[in-house]
Amino acid sequence: KAGVTQTPRYLIKTRGQQVTLSCSPISGHRSVSWYQQTPGQGLQFLFEYFSETQRNKGNFPGRFSGRQFSNSRSEMNVSTLELGDSALYLCASSSRDQETQYFGPGTRLLVL
Amino acid sequence: AQSVTQPDIHITVSEGASLELRCNYSYGATPYLFWYVQSPGQGLQLLLKYFSGDTLVQGIKGFEAEFKRSQSSFNLRKPSVHWSDAAEYFCAVGPQHGSSNTGKLIFGQGTTLQVKP
């Protein structure tokens, strides 16, 4: 099976812009979780989607949003970018509730 | 509050030496436990996991981990380290089946492993 894929792999944006990141889970996996990784804060949970519904959300401002499509692919959007949003954004998929999460390679976002 | 602590930020071992990376967690119930490895610029690769049963679990690349409930620990070990093991290692806890805290892994801060030739 193909692994989790994320596009794009690298992004450079400027403050105030918005960005959309995409994640395609492993075939058959219905749960997708998103994480932000920074040197200062480490790995932090953003949100989780299952069957097109957001089931759980971390402590991030409303500028961070996401959605999931019927084929389980997921997107996350960050509006009004800030310098502090520069990070590696990782998505992970799992086959069902509370199961092992498999991670994609990440999208490296740099905000200038 | 739920948390994971990896006390060692950076560890250096000689190639061929044994390795132990420490992980302690604080969680309301017995969580699911994981170790992931991350090479520079890459995503996280699962090394091993513990859900229940035998407290000594085997993973990929010759790694193993032992769950000790009394110590709330899940330490990662390898008997002989190879230069290719140099990377960052993350311990994580996740909710069990039936939990409302779905899809959320809580990670430690990571331990960077350097291997000396």
CSV table of C-alpha atoms in Angstrom, one decimal, chain A residues 9 33 35 37 40-43 45 48 55-56 88 90 96-105 108, chain B residues 32 34 36 38 41-44 46 49 51 90 95-105 107 109:
chain,number,residue,atom,x,y,z
A,9,ARG,CA,6.4,19.5,0.4
A,33,SER,CA,-5.0,13.8,12.2
A,35,TYR,CA,0.1,18.1,13.8
A,37,GLN,CA,6.0,20.6,14.7
A,40,GLY,CA,10.1,25.5,20.4
A,41,GLN,CA,6.8,23.7,21.0
A,42,GLY,CA,7.5,20.3,19.6
A,43,LEU,CA,4.7,18.2,18.1
A,45,PHE,CA,-2.1,18.2,17.8
A,48,GLU,CA,-8.7,15.0,13.7
A,55,ARG,CA,-14.1,14.9,16.0
A,56,ASN,CA,-11.3,16.5,18.0
A,88,LEU,CA,6.5,21.4,9.7
A,90,LEU,CA,2.4,16.6,9.5
A,96,ARG,CA,-10.1,3.2,12.8
A,97,ASP,CA,-10.7,4.7,16.1
A,98,GLN,CA,-7.7,5.1,18.4
A,99,GLU,CA,-5.5,2.9,16.2
A,100,THR,CA,-1.9,3.3,15.2
A,101,GLN,CA,-1.2,6.5,13.3
A,102,TYR,CA,1.0,6.5,10.2
A,103,PHE,CA,2.6,9.8,9.3
A,104,GLY,CA,3.3,11.5,6.0
A,105,PRO,CA,6.6,13.3,5.1
A,108,ARG,CA,7.5,22.6,5.5
B,32,TYR,CA,-1.7,3.3,24.1
B,34,PHE,CA,4.3,4.5,20.8
B,36,TYR,CA,8.5,7.1,16.5
B,38,GLN,CA,12.3,11.1,12.6
B,41,GLY,CA,13.4,16.8,7.2
B,42,GLN,CA,11.3,13.7,7.2
B,43,GLY,CA,8.0,12.5,8.8
B,44,LEU,CA,7.7,10.1,11.7
B,46,LEU,CA,6.6,4.0,13.7
B,49,LYS,CA,3.7,0.2,19.9
B,51,PHE,CA,-1.6,-1.6,23.4
B,90,PHE,CA,9.7,10.5,20.0
B,95,PRO,CA,-6.2,7.3,23.7
B,96,GLN,CA,-7.6,3.8,24.1
B,97,HIS,CA,-10.7,2.6,22.3
B,98,GLY,CA,-13.8,4.3,23.5
B,99,SER,CA,-12.1,7.5,24.6
B,100,SER,CA,-13.6,10.8,23.5
B,101,ASN,CA,-10.1,12.2,22.9
B,102,THR,CA,-9.9,10.7,19.4
B,103,GLY,CA,-7.0,10.9,17.0
B,104,LYS,CA,-4.8,12.8,19.4
B,105,LEU,CA,-1.3,11.7,20.2
B,107,PHE,CA,4.3,13.6,22.2
B,109,GLN,CA,9.9,16.7,23.4
